[in-house]
XYZ file of C-alpha atoms in Angstrom:
719
model
C -58.393 -36.458 -37.147
C -61.372 -34.165 -37.506
C -61.758 -30.707 -36.007
C -63.504 -31.899 -32.823
C -60.780 -34.468 -32.154
C -58.097 -31.803 -32.464
C -60.054 -29.526 -30.167
C -60.368 -32.252 -27.477
C -56.599 -32.943 -27.737
C -55.891 -29.225 -27.269
C -58.094 -29.093 -24.162
C -56.345 -32.180 -22.768
C -52.918 -30.536 -23.196
C -54.090 -27.377 -21.463
C -55.442 -29.465 -18.566
C -52.100 -31.286 -18.162
C -50.150 -28.020 -18.171
C -52.464 -26.577 -15.531
C -52.059 -29.638 -13.315
C -48.275 -29.355 -13.566
C -48.331 -25.665 -12.640
C -50.612 -26.130 -9.587
C -48.968 -29.335 -8.388
C -47.258 -29.272 -4.934
C -43.597 -28.183 -4.705
C -40.962 -30.918 -4.780
C -39.176 -32.125 -1.700
C -36.256 -29.657 -1.994
C -38.718 -26.763 -1.993
C -40.186 -27.966 1.295
C -36.721 -28.220 2.807
C -35.762 -24.724 1.645
C -38.889 -23.223 3.208
C -39.871 -25.613 6.050
C -43.265 -25.445 7.647
C -43.170 -24.084 11.189
C -45.408 -25.164 14.062
C -46.233 -23.086 17.152
C -44.189 -23.959 20.243
C -46.377 -24.872 23.218
C -45.324 -25.786 26.744
C -46.068 -29.452 26.105
C -44.021 -29.443 22.926
C -41.225 -27.578 24.741
C -41.123 -30.205 27.519
C -41.009 -32.947 24.938
C -38.123 -31.292 23.100
C -36.243 -30.753 26.364
C -36.490 -34.478 27.140
C -35.317 -35.576 23.686
C -32.010 -33.884 22.954
C -30.254 -34.199 19.619
C -26.575 -34.626 18.733
C -24.817 -32.188 16.409
C -21.041 -32.318 15.812
C -20.365 -34.019 19.113
C -22.503 -31.676 21.245
C -25.946 -32.169 22.806
C -28.505 -29.670 21.549
C -32.025 -28.645 22.517
C -34.119 -29.102 19.395
C -36.158 -25.963 18.719
C -36.078 -26.206 14.934
C -38.954 -25.263 12.670
C -41.113 -23.755 15.405
C -42.771 -20.414 16.087
C -41.784 -19.085 19.526
C -44.039 -16.283 20.725
C -42.165 -14.161 23.319
C -44.133 -10.974 22.839
C -45.408 -9.033 25.901
C -48.999 -10.085 25.249
C -47.871 -13.688 25.687
C -46.058 -13.024 28.990
C -47.237 -16.216 30.721
C -45.741 -18.464 28.080
C -42.607 -16.299 27.885
C -41.870 -16.616 31.605
C -42.447 -20.369 31.602
C -40.271 -20.709 28.496
C -37.304 -18.990 30.161
C -37.757 -20.980 33.406
C -37.867 -24.299 31.572
C -34.852 -23.436 29.413
C -32.819 -22.187 32.396
C -33.573 -25.318 34.369
C -32.392 -27.527 31.522
C -29.297 -25.485 30.602
C -28.095 -24.732 34.138
C -28.927 -28.147 35.553
C -26.724 -30.045 33.118
C -23.089 -30.724 33.873
C -22.484 -31.137 30.150
C -22.670 -27.929 28.091
C -25.936 -27.883 26.161
C -26.535 -25.975 22.951
C -29.697 -24.706 21.306
C -30.734 -25.224 17.697
C -33.199 -22.542 16.506
C -32.740 -23.382 12.809
C -35.600 -22.396 10.467
C -37.635 -21.070 13.394
C -39.529 -17.806 13.826
C -39.030 -16.047 17.155
C -41.545 -13.317 17.827
C -40.762 -10.692 20.433
C -37.392 -10.319 22.155
C -35.070 -13.241 22.761
C -32.761 -12.392 25.709
C -29.671 -14.560 25.803
C -28.877 -13.305 29.323
C -31.934 -15.242 30.537
C -30.637 -18.460 28.959
C -27.044 -18.455 30.224
C -25.209 -18.701 33.524
C -24.235 -15.644 35.542
C -20.568 -15.444 36.525
C -18.387 -12.829 38.215
C -15.282 -11.712 36.380
C -13.813 -9.704 39.268
C -14.527 -12.229 41.997
C -11.770 -14.185 43.731
C -12.581 -17.394 41.892
C -14.721 -18.600 39.055
C -17.624 -20.917 39.597
C -16.621 -24.520 40.054
C -19.548 -25.347 37.793
C -17.331 -24.707 34.751
C -14.771 -27.103 33.369
C -11.062 -26.267 33.350
C -11.160 -25.325 29.663
C -14.156 -23.047 30.220
C -12.560 -21.383 33.222
C -9.357 -20.774 31.225
C -11.339 -19.003 28.532
C -13.168 -16.921 31.107
C -9.893 -15.893 32.748
C -8.667 -14.376 29.471
C -11.474 -11.839 29.545
C -11.356 -11.508 33.306
C -7.689 -10.442 33.201
C -8.327 -7.937 30.433
C -11.301 -6.320 32.145
C -9.518 -6.271 35.484
C -6.592 -4.364 33.962
C -8.958 -1.871 32.319
C -10.818 -1.425 35.617
C -7.593 -0.780 37.542
C -6.528 1.764 34.933
C -9.854 3.586 35.086
C -9.771 3.649 38.907
C -6.230 5.020 38.914
C -7.184 7.761 36.483
C -10.562 8.637 37.951
C -9.686 7.840 41.594
C -12.778 5.717 42.083
C -13.501 3.131 44.728
C -13.539 -0.602 44.081
C -16.598 -1.334 41.919
C -19.063 -4.104 42.546
C -18.153 -7.465 40.972
C -19.004 -7.425 37.265
C -21.481 -10.092 36.233
C -21.338 -11.658 32.808
C -23.680 -14.128 31.151
C -21.978 -17.315 29.993
C -23.554 -19.493 27.320
C -21.616 -22.729 27.396
C -22.903 -24.713 24.436
C -23.133 -24.070 20.704
C -25.876 -21.889 19.246
C -27.353 -22.723 15.837
C -29.638 -20.174 14.161
C -29.490 -21.243 10.495
C -32.143 -19.281 8.550
C -33.817 -18.298 11.810
C -36.046 -15.204 11.871
C -35.742 -12.938 14.925
C -37.795 -9.924 15.811
C -35.533 -8.594 18.573
C -32.299 -10.300 19.642
C -30.277 -9.220 22.689
C -27.035 -10.791 23.907
C -25.199 -7.922 25.598
C -22.372 -8.795 27.980
C -22.546 -12.469 27.031
C -19.633 -14.889 26.772
C -20.282 -17.607 24.179
C -18.048 -20.575 24.910
C -19.393 -22.633 22.008
C -19.527 -22.049 18.297
C -22.272 -20.034 16.593
C -23.743 -21.188 13.287
C -26.118 -18.709 11.717
C -26.032 -18.954 7.935
C -28.885 -16.963 6.471
C -30.254 -15.784 9.833
C -32.554 -12.745 9.659
C -32.897 -10.023 12.295
C -36.000 -7.953 11.627
C -35.471 -5.436 14.454
C -32.457 -4.008 16.261
C -29.744 -6.405 17.397
C -27.435 -5.734 20.332
C -24.327 -7.887 20.817
C -22.382 -5.234 22.758
C -19.681 -6.493 25.171
C -20.146 -10.046 23.867
C -17.241 -12.501 23.685
C -16.998 -15.386 21.246
C -14.585 -18.151 22.142
C -15.269 -20.456 19.171
C -15.850 -19.684 15.476
C -18.788 -17.470 14.568
C -20.476 -18.112 11.221
C -23.111 -15.554 10.214
C -22.574 -15.921 6.473
C -25.500 -14.571 4.505
C -27.095 -13.024 7.599
C -29.597 -10.202 7.073
C -29.705 -7.298 9.552
C -32.768 -5.263 8.621
C -32.280 -2.659 11.372
C -29.382 -1.378 13.484
C -26.852 -3.951 14.678
C -24.503 -3.109 17.545
C -21.292 -5.070 18.138
C -19.569 -2.532 20.414
C -16.516 -3.757 22.370
C -16.970 -7.315 21.126
C -14.078 -9.785 21.182
C -13.797 -12.618 18.667
C -11.235 -15.076 20.012
C -11.685 -17.267 16.940
C -12.662 -16.876 13.319
C -15.596 -14.662 12.402
C -17.525 -15.045 9.149
C -19.927 -12.345 7.956
C -19.447 -12.942 4.231
C -22.438 -12.173 1.976
C -24.228 -10.580 4.930
C -26.543 -7.599 4.492
C -26.280 -4.778 7.014
C -28.243 -1.627 7.582
C -26.535 0.550 10.209
C -23.729 -1.540 11.745
C -21.398 -0.672 14.637
C -18.280 -2.677 15.517
C -16.740 0.201 17.463
C -13.994 -0.873 19.890
C -14.176 -4.543 18.872
C -11.287 -6.982 18.559
C -10.756 -9.770 16.003
C -7.973 -12.080 17.171
C -8.206 -14.420 14.171
C -9.251 -13.897 10.562
C -12.441 -11.921 9.946
C -14.337 -12.480 6.684
C -16.778 -9.824 5.437
C -16.359 -10.601 1.727
C -19.292 -9.822 -0.575
C -21.168 -8.137 2.289
C -23.515 -5.238 1.611
C -23.522 -2.188 3.936
C -26.596 -0.105 3.125
C -25.985 2.649 5.693
C -23.061 3.829 7.794
C -20.694 1.096 9.001
C -18.655 2.097 12.054
C -15.485 0.029 12.606
C -13.670 2.769 14.572
C -11.067 1.723 17.166
C -11.255 -1.930 16.116
C -8.252 -4.226 16.395
C -7.538 -6.748 13.654
C -4.854 -9.151 14.865
C -5.181 -11.293 11.735
C -6.332 -10.736 8.152
C -9.396 -8.571 7.546
C -11.199 -9.638 4.368
C -13.596 -7.069 2.871
C -13.213 -8.220 -0.742
C -16.087 -7.466 -3.137
C -18.066 -5.568 -0.512
C -20.520 -2.795 -1.339
C -20.655 0.255 0.935
C -23.634 2.505 0.238
C -23.057 4.604 3.351
C -19.950 5.831 5.138
C -17.236 3.308 6.035
C -15.393 4.414 9.176
C -12.187 2.680 10.315
C -10.821 5.614 12.322
C -8.140 4.778 14.933
C -8.256 1.081 14.028
C -5.219 -1.184 14.158
C -4.451 -3.703 11.405
C -1.706 -6.116 12.432
C -2.071 -8.194 9.253
C -3.263 -7.556 5.720
C -6.526 -5.795 4.927
C -8.284 -6.859 1.714
C -10.621 -4.375 0.023
C -10.246 -5.791 -3.488
C -13.083 -5.078 -5.939
C -15.012 -3.208 -3.257
C -17.277 -0.254 -4.006
C -17.420 2.795 -1.731
C -20.164 5.221 -2.683
C -19.596 7.548 0.272
C -16.735 8.362 2.633
C -14.052 5.756 3.340
C -12.127 6.924 6.400
C -8.966 5.454 7.943
C -7.995 8.534 9.957
C -5.357 7.778 12.619
C -5.457 4.079 11.720
C -2.324 1.936 12.084
C -1.171 -0.543 9.425
C 1.574 -3.134 9.780
C 0.863 -4.982 6.517
C -0.361 -3.981 3.040
C -3.890 -2.792 2.304
C -5.158 -4.267 -0.962
C -7.441 -1.918 -2.917
C -7.005 -3.635 -6.291
C -9.939 -2.887 -8.627
C -11.805 -1.072 -5.837
C -14.010 1.946 -6.609
C -13.902 5.268 -4.732
C -17.040 7.283 -5.391
C -16.690 10.227 -3.026
C -13.695 10.358 -0.692
C -11.026 8.142 0.846
C -9.222 9.611 3.848
C -5.931 8.327 5.308
C -5.200 11.451 7.342
C -2.748 10.925 10.229
C -2.632 7.189 9.473
C 0.520 5.295 10.458
C 2.200 2.792 8.123
C 4.779 0.256 9.246
C 7.845 -0.618 7.222
C 6.037 -3.307 5.227
C 2.711 -1.465 4.870
C 1.469 0.222 1.713
C -1.735 0.793 -0.274
C -2.031 -1.404 -3.355
C -4.204 0.718 -5.653
C -3.727 -1.240 -8.892
C -6.722 -0.784 -11.247
C -8.429 1.477 -8.695
C -11.567 3.096 -10.133
C -11.154 6.742 -9.236
C -12.190 9.981 -10.930
C -10.346 13.051 -9.653
C -13.144 15.346 -10.841
C -15.718 13.805 -8.480
C -13.752 12.030 -5.745
C -10.807 12.782 -3.488
C -8.017 10.770 -1.900
C -6.806 12.523 1.239
C -3.805 11.978 3.479
C -0.940 13.706 5.182
C 1.008 15.794 2.635
C 4.220 14.050 1.678
C 3.144 10.721 3.204
C 0.135 9.389 1.346
C 1.895 9.545 -2.011
C 4.735 7.377 -0.694
C 2.457 4.551 0.452
C 0.516 4.294 -2.827
C 1.762 1.273 -4.759
C 1.100 0.111 -8.322
C 2.844 -3.076 -9.570
C 2.787 -2.364 -13.333
C 2.316 0.621 -15.621
C 0.140 -1.235 -18.104
C -3.505 -0.791 -17.178
C -2.757 1.859 -14.532
C -1.706 4.913 -16.553
C -5.156 6.503 -16.323
C -5.218 5.865 -12.572
C -1.821 7.514 -12.085
C -2.939 10.564 -14.060
C -6.046 10.816 -11.875
C -3.920 10.599 -8.739
C -1.644 13.355 -10.019
C -4.665 15.509 -10.766
C -6.116 14.758 -7.325
C -3.023 15.895 -5.430
C -2.564 18.956 -7.629
C -6.092 20.082 -6.803
C -5.253 19.575 -3.125
C -1.961 21.501 -3.625
C 0.022 18.549 -2.215
C 3.039 18.988 -4.490
C 5.169 16.389 -2.682
C 2.531 13.727 -3.330
C 2.200 14.804 -6.974
C 5.937 14.336 -7.409
C 5.879 10.990 -5.639
C 3.148 9.623 -7.914
C 4.995 10.843 -11.003
C 8.211 9.304 -9.687
C 6.373 6.003 -9.208
C 5.008 6.219 -12.747
C 8.441 6.791 -14.262
C 9.956 3.943 -12.247
C 7.338 1.643 -13.707
C 8.069 3.040 -17.166
C 11.779 2.343 -16.689
C 10.979 -1.244 -15.675
C 8.780 -1.608 -18.759
C 11.526 -0.322 -21.075
C 14.107 -2.610 -19.457
C 11.808 -5.589 -19.949
C 11.374 -4.671 -23.628
C 15.153 -4.588 -24.020
C 16.079 -7.717 -22.102
C 13.033 -9.980 -22.146
C 12.289 -12.578 -24.806
C 9.722 -11.477 -27.375
C 7.019 -14.080 -27.928
C 6.559 -12.903 -31.525
C 10.211 -13.201 -32.610
C 12.052 -15.583 -30.257
C 13.218 -18.984 -31.422
C 11.894 -22.177 -29.921
C 15.167 -22.756 -28.049
C 15.037 -19.222 -26.595
C 11.492 -19.831 -25.399
C 12.608 -23.039 -23.703
C 15.432 -21.236 -21.915
C 13.021 -18.806 -20.228
C 10.868 -21.620 -18.810
C 8.563 -23.037 -21.487
C 8.489 -26.739 -22.219
C 9.206 -28.024 -25.704
C 5.527 -28.520 -26.511
C 4.588 -25.106 -25.113
C 7.330 -23.372 -27.144
C 6.171 -25.172 -30.289
C 2.564 -24.120 -29.639
C 3.659 -20.470 -29.257
C 5.676 -20.599 -32.495
C 2.764 -22.106 -34.391
C 0.166 -19.708 -32.981
C 2.110 -16.520 -33.766
C 2.230 -17.408 -37.462
C -1.563 -17.117 -37.518
C -2.058 -14.269 -35.041
C 0.709 -12.317 -33.257
C 0.591 -12.007 -29.480
C -0.610 -8.589 -28.332
C -0.514 -9.156 -24.567
C 1.050 -11.723 -22.278
C -2.395 -12.907 -21.226
C -2.877 -14.228 -24.772
C -0.667 -17.164 -23.777
C -3.412 -18.521 -21.552
C -5.636 -19.312 -24.507
C -3.105 -21.850 -25.787
C -3.558 -25.453 -24.824
C -0.927 -26.641 -22.365
C -0.129 -23.198 -20.880
C -1.773 -22.731 -17.496
C -1.694 -19.993 -14.888
C 1.347 -21.407 -13.095
C 3.391 -21.259 -16.305
C 2.211 -17.703 -16.920
C 3.283 -16.595 -13.435
C 6.679 -18.261 -13.859
C 7.607 -16.580 -17.156
C 5.692 -13.280 -17.121
C 8.716 -11.253 -15.951
C 11.001 -12.724 -18.608
C 8.898 -12.415 -21.758
C 7.092 -9.642 -23.639
C 4.479 -9.555 -26.362
C 5.478 -6.787 -28.784
C 5.795 -6.271 -32.535
C 9.206 -7.036 -34.066
C 11.626 -4.139 -33.622
C 14.422 -2.874 -35.813
C 17.922 -1.998 -34.654
C 16.924 1.674 -34.661
C 13.992 0.989 -32.362
C 16.196 -1.009 -30.015
C 18.759 1.823 -29.937
C 16.017 4.360 -29.199
C 14.741 2.279 -26.302
C 18.297 1.936 -24.987
C 18.866 5.680 -25.003
C 15.488 6.284 -23.386
C 16.280 3.699 -20.706
C 19.681 5.302 -20.036
C 18.343 8.860 -19.841
C 15.347 7.980 -17.706
C 17.496 5.862 -15.406
C 19.881 8.781 -14.836
C 16.998 11.156 -14.086
C 15.549 8.737 -11.561
C 18.852 7.982 -9.875
C 20.250 11.518 -9.709
C 17.104 13.528 -8.888
C 14.203 11.072 -8.378
C 12.815 12.401 -11.655
C 13.125 15.991 -10.534
C 11.262 15.467 -7.257
C 14.041 15.885 -4.671
C 16.123 19.037 -4.509
C 18.446 17.827 -1.758
C 19.344 14.732 -3.746
C 20.435 16.661 -6.817
C 22.178 19.213 -4.587
C 24.093 16.431 -2.823
C 25.113 15.018 -6.218
C 26.411 18.460 -7.170
C 28.478 18.811 -3.976
C 30.148 15.432 -4.554
C 30.877 16.329 -8.193
C 32.325 19.743 -7.244
C 34.636 18.198 -4.659
C 35.702 15.418 -7.038
C 36.588 17.722 -9.930
C 38.331 20.166 -7.553
C 40.682 17.361 -6.518
C 41.286 16.453 -10.178
C 42.159 20.045 -11.135
C 44.372 20.441 -8.074
C 46.151 17.181 -8.920
C 46.760 18.062 -12.575
C 47.946 21.567 -11.646
C 50.120 20.841 -8.612
C 51.504 17.382 -9.273
C 53.302 17.728 -12.616
C 56.532 15.788 -12.489
C 59.268 14.496 -10.224
C 62.191 14.593 -12.690
C 64.379 16.393 -13.493
C 62.987 19.127 -11.255
C 60.074 18.023 -9.041
C 56.854 20.037 -9.141
C 54.725 18.513 -6.376
C 52.495 19.933 -3.617
C 53.619 20.151 -0.028
C 52.272 17.860 2.677
C 50.447 20.753 4.351
C 48.786 21.773 1.100
C 47.783 18.175 0.444
C 46.147 17.891 3.863
C 44.236 21.136 3.369
C 43.025 20.069 -0.073
C 41.991 16.587 0.968
C 40.343 17.886 4.147
C 38.373 20.681 2.473
C 37.204 18.618 -0.496
C 36.550 15.632 1.733
C 34.297 17.687 4.012
C 32.278 18.925 1.029
C 32.043 15.394 -0.369
C 30.898 14.000 2.990
C 28.138 16.622 3.163
C 27.014 15.640 -0.330
C 27.139 11.916 0.464
C 25.084 12.520 3.584
C 22.393 14.241 1.516
C 22.420 11.392 -1.013
C 22.098 8.629 1.576
C 19.308 10.479 3.379
C 17.173 11.223 0.317
C 17.900 8.609 -2.369
C 15.879 5.412 -2.605
C 18.971 3.507 -3.760
C 22.022 5.628 -2.829
C 24.552 3.148 -4.205
C 22.836 3.183 -7.597
C 22.902 6.993 -7.469
C 26.639 6.961 -6.766
C 27.182 4.389 -9.517
C 25.412 6.596 -12.061
C 27.385 9.609 -10.871
C 30.578 7.619 -11.212
C 29.732 6.525 -14.765
C 29.386 10.179 -15.735
C 32.349 11.683 -13.891
C 35.009 8.969 -13.635
C 35.821 7.233 -16.962
C 36.560 10.204 -19.264
C 38.501 12.338 -16.689
C 40.553 9.323 -15.592
C 41.425 8.496 -19.208
C 42.449 12.114 -19.863
C 44.646 12.239 -16.738
C 46.231 8.900 -17.571
C 47.230 10.158 -21.005
C 48.574 13.425 -19.535
C 50.812 11.644 -17.037
C 51.875 9.050 -19.574
C 53.072 11.681 -22.040
C 54.610 13.953 -19.439
C 54.737 17.754 -19.504
C 57.763 19.653 -20.777
C 56.180 22.832 -22.127
C 56.914 26.435 -21.185
C 55.617 28.113 -18.000
C 55.931 24.855 -16.064
C 56.504 26.792 -12.841
C 53.231 28.691 -13.138
C 49.694 27.532 -12.455
C 47.393 26.670 -15.335
C 44.659 28.706 -13.605
C 44.332 32.455 -13.533
C 41.947 34.722 -11.629
C 40.336 38.031 -12.393
C 41.954 40.427 -9.934
C 39.725 43.384 -10.769
C 36.934 42.407 -8.313
C 35.933 39.768 -5.733
C 32.221 39.139 -5.227
C 29.601 36.453 -5.445
C 28.700 36.319 -9.110
C 26.403 34.340 -11.378
C 28.670 33.138 -14.177
C 26.147 31.401 -16.404
C 27.784 32.818 -19.549
C 31.398 32.327 -18.452
C 33.592 29.904 -20.420
C 36.320 27.871 -18.682
C 39.301 29.584 -20.341
C 40.215 33.193 -21.080
C 40.209 34.369 -24.703
C 43.453 34.806 -26.626
C 43.541 38.606 -26.378
C 46.385 40.553 -24.753
C 44.155 43.040 -22.918
C 42.436 40.164 -21.058
C 45.783 38.872 -19.825
C 46.345 42.185 -18.094
C 43.218 41.583 -15.922
C 44.068 38.000 -15.024
C 46.906 36.806 -12.794
C 48.138 33.305 -12.022
C 46.785 31.896 -8.759
C 49.352 31.640 -5.974
C 50.763 28.236 -5.098
C 52.496 29.270 -1.878
C 49.371 30.127 0.084
C 47.562 27.963 2.632
C 44.165 28.877 1.172
C 45.182 28.008 -2.396
C 42.924 24.886 -2.319
C 39.920 27.235 -2.306
C 40.811 28.370 -5.824
C 40.306 24.858 -7.209
C 36.988 24.502 -5.406
C 36.003 27.910 -6.793
C 36.908 26.877 -10.335
C 34.983 23.611 -9.998
C 32.017 25.527 -8.553
C 32.129 28.009 -11.441
C 32.283 25.235 -14.012
C 29.459 23.103 -12.617
C 27.067 25.432 -10.804
C 27.924 28.613 -12.745
C 28.260 30.467 -9.452
C 31.421 31.583 -7.669
C 33.261 34.123 -5.518
C 35.982 34.808 -8.043
C 36.390 34.393 -11.757
C 38.953 31.566 -12.023
C 39.745 30.247 -15.510
C 42.357 28.396 -17.492
C 45.130 30.518 -18.973
C 45.384 30.785 -22.767
C 49.103 29.934 -23.150
C 50.994 26.666 -22.833
C 48.097 24.535 -21.528
C 47.955 20.905 -22.717
C 44.849 20.252 -24.785
C 43.873 17.288 -22.602
C 43.636 19.581 -19.554
C 41.492 22.015 -21.530
C 39.319 19.097 -22.591
C 38.894 18.123 -18.931
C 37.746 21.659 -18.041
C 35.335 21.805 -20.971
C 33.963 18.376 -20.051
C 33.027 19.576 -16.571
C 31.615 22.794 -18.031
C 29.367 20.731 -20.360
C 28.207 18.619 -17.451
C 27.489 21.860 -15.612
C 25.049 22.980 -18.332
C 23.131 19.709 -17.947
C 23.314 19.956 -14.159
C 21.923 23.503 -14.122
C 19.029 22.418 -16.360
C 18.285 19.457 -14.070
C 18.570 21.631 -10.963
C 16.188 24.279 -12.314
C 13.731 21.592 -13.433
C 13.826 20.067 -9.967
C 13.263 23.457 -8.336
C 10.271 24.092 -10.599
C 8.699 20.810 -9.436
C 9.413 21.179 -5.732
C 8.655 24.861 -5.059
C 4.846 24.995 -4.570
C 4.230 28.463 -5.960
C 6.380 27.938 -9.051
C 4.851 24.502 -9.597
C 1.296 25.856 -9.516
C 2.314 28.659 -11.861
C 3.567 26.105 -14.377
C 0.645 23.671 -14.252
C -2.287 26.078 -13.791
C -1.267 28.962 -15.982
């Protein structure tokens, strides 16, 4: 082919490409953007005569038309409303309207298309069916009760009967364009379908009632939209909608409300709303303020993966179920001040995006920290540190302690799982089958780990044959960790034991009254032990036993102190029985073994008729005995200062409480110690054991005080 032939072929190709580019759009493009025709009176009369059927209802077909209701077209507007009213009100069967793909210029007033009915009158219009009258009575009863309440409070006369507009049939506005839309004080008895509807000017739905489902998914509100005091008796869908300034103040959602993936470009006011079912705001974007003040959430509220650039306010809101903020983002401030949380309500803040340097989480001191919930430590450590920093900057020490307590509880759970769970990198195939894997799944895990060890549990999902259901079933019974030696396992065991004791006995140093109650129980318990070993020595050949009166005084005094301590434990501990179990593991086994050996061997040493305990008779005062040891030194001059305590006194039981108090709390009214002569070594061991526990108790008590006293806490963390 010569040059001219190639040139002609090139021009032919360019011509074909140009024809393709300027060719008409395919059929689907015409459907997506339908051509509209102007609505004339003749066309309107024709459409009114030829109704269409849609989901079992008769509809007036006003699709794909341009309806001009502007003031300059007043003649057509008046005739339009008269013709529509005559058709809608003259039919015994509820008629709907289909405005799909239409353009409505000017203001469309729904009150001029519906029926007028009195809610306070003696009876409803007989024009409505029984089902329609029943739905009207629901709102009539509610408004009547509110009217009676307002008259009783304001002492007003009987008002004139309230008129409400009733639209009986369904309303379809799919991808309809409105200039101005008004439906105030309107009761919609039929469903509303409005996917992709656009409102170019202000929209007012105030005092409207929706009996059937409302679907405004993908709707676009370019100006202010008012939904004040609206009631949705059925489901409401606003997912993927775009709002400018939106107001749902005082509204009520009786069934599920879906606002997922919606975009709020300015302030969104949901104050004093009632959500009787789930409220779904997942993946929403709030560019302005989000106000839910004084709202009531009877079911769950979902705010997962939502972004809040400005204020998020739930002040004085009430929650009966959890609020899910998983993976949400707080850009400026989230406020739960004076909010009320039911027994099953909490804030799930797992993976919350929150920077304490630029944003704040506010709430009542001592309350907001308790309702914050995180399911796992992995992936949330940075969040917990930010929360701690947030509450420290706000000087809410109780909330700081609560967040740290939550973090350590999660750490304890993580350590326990490392100790007890099956390791995917080391377990045998039979062990994997016992935790819930099938034979093929266990074999796949064993084969895969030879090539690449598991680093996280989610790595299981990449294996063929392991789906999400299997992962959920076994995730609490397996771990993915490097192989550990016996030393590493022992270290984890000691860490688990120590951390568990700190959590059980003091809530990780966050509750003074809990650790104080533990101390009172321990003091009373050891006082009884020392009294028993000192006063009940033998029955043969010469009995050395306490009197009945002394026994009653000892049991009564120690019992009262123990009851006070138990009361503090049960009021402040999250799991009081676990706290008592941990206390028992520390205080019961070794002392009981020592006493059992003492009574098994018997006591036949010298000075059997004297007490093992002596007191410093030189002074009586409240003293801090942090450096005092439990027994006197073997030096004759010290024996001159100390005298044996008296057995034949009614108040003798106080000496044993004083000795136990000295040993544990290092504080007492009198210096009571063990004598240095003829004391069995097992009894000395018992005294030294309590003294050693006292050193640990004092350290734990001081640590708890440093974390719970605001001034001391700030001095430690902001020095």
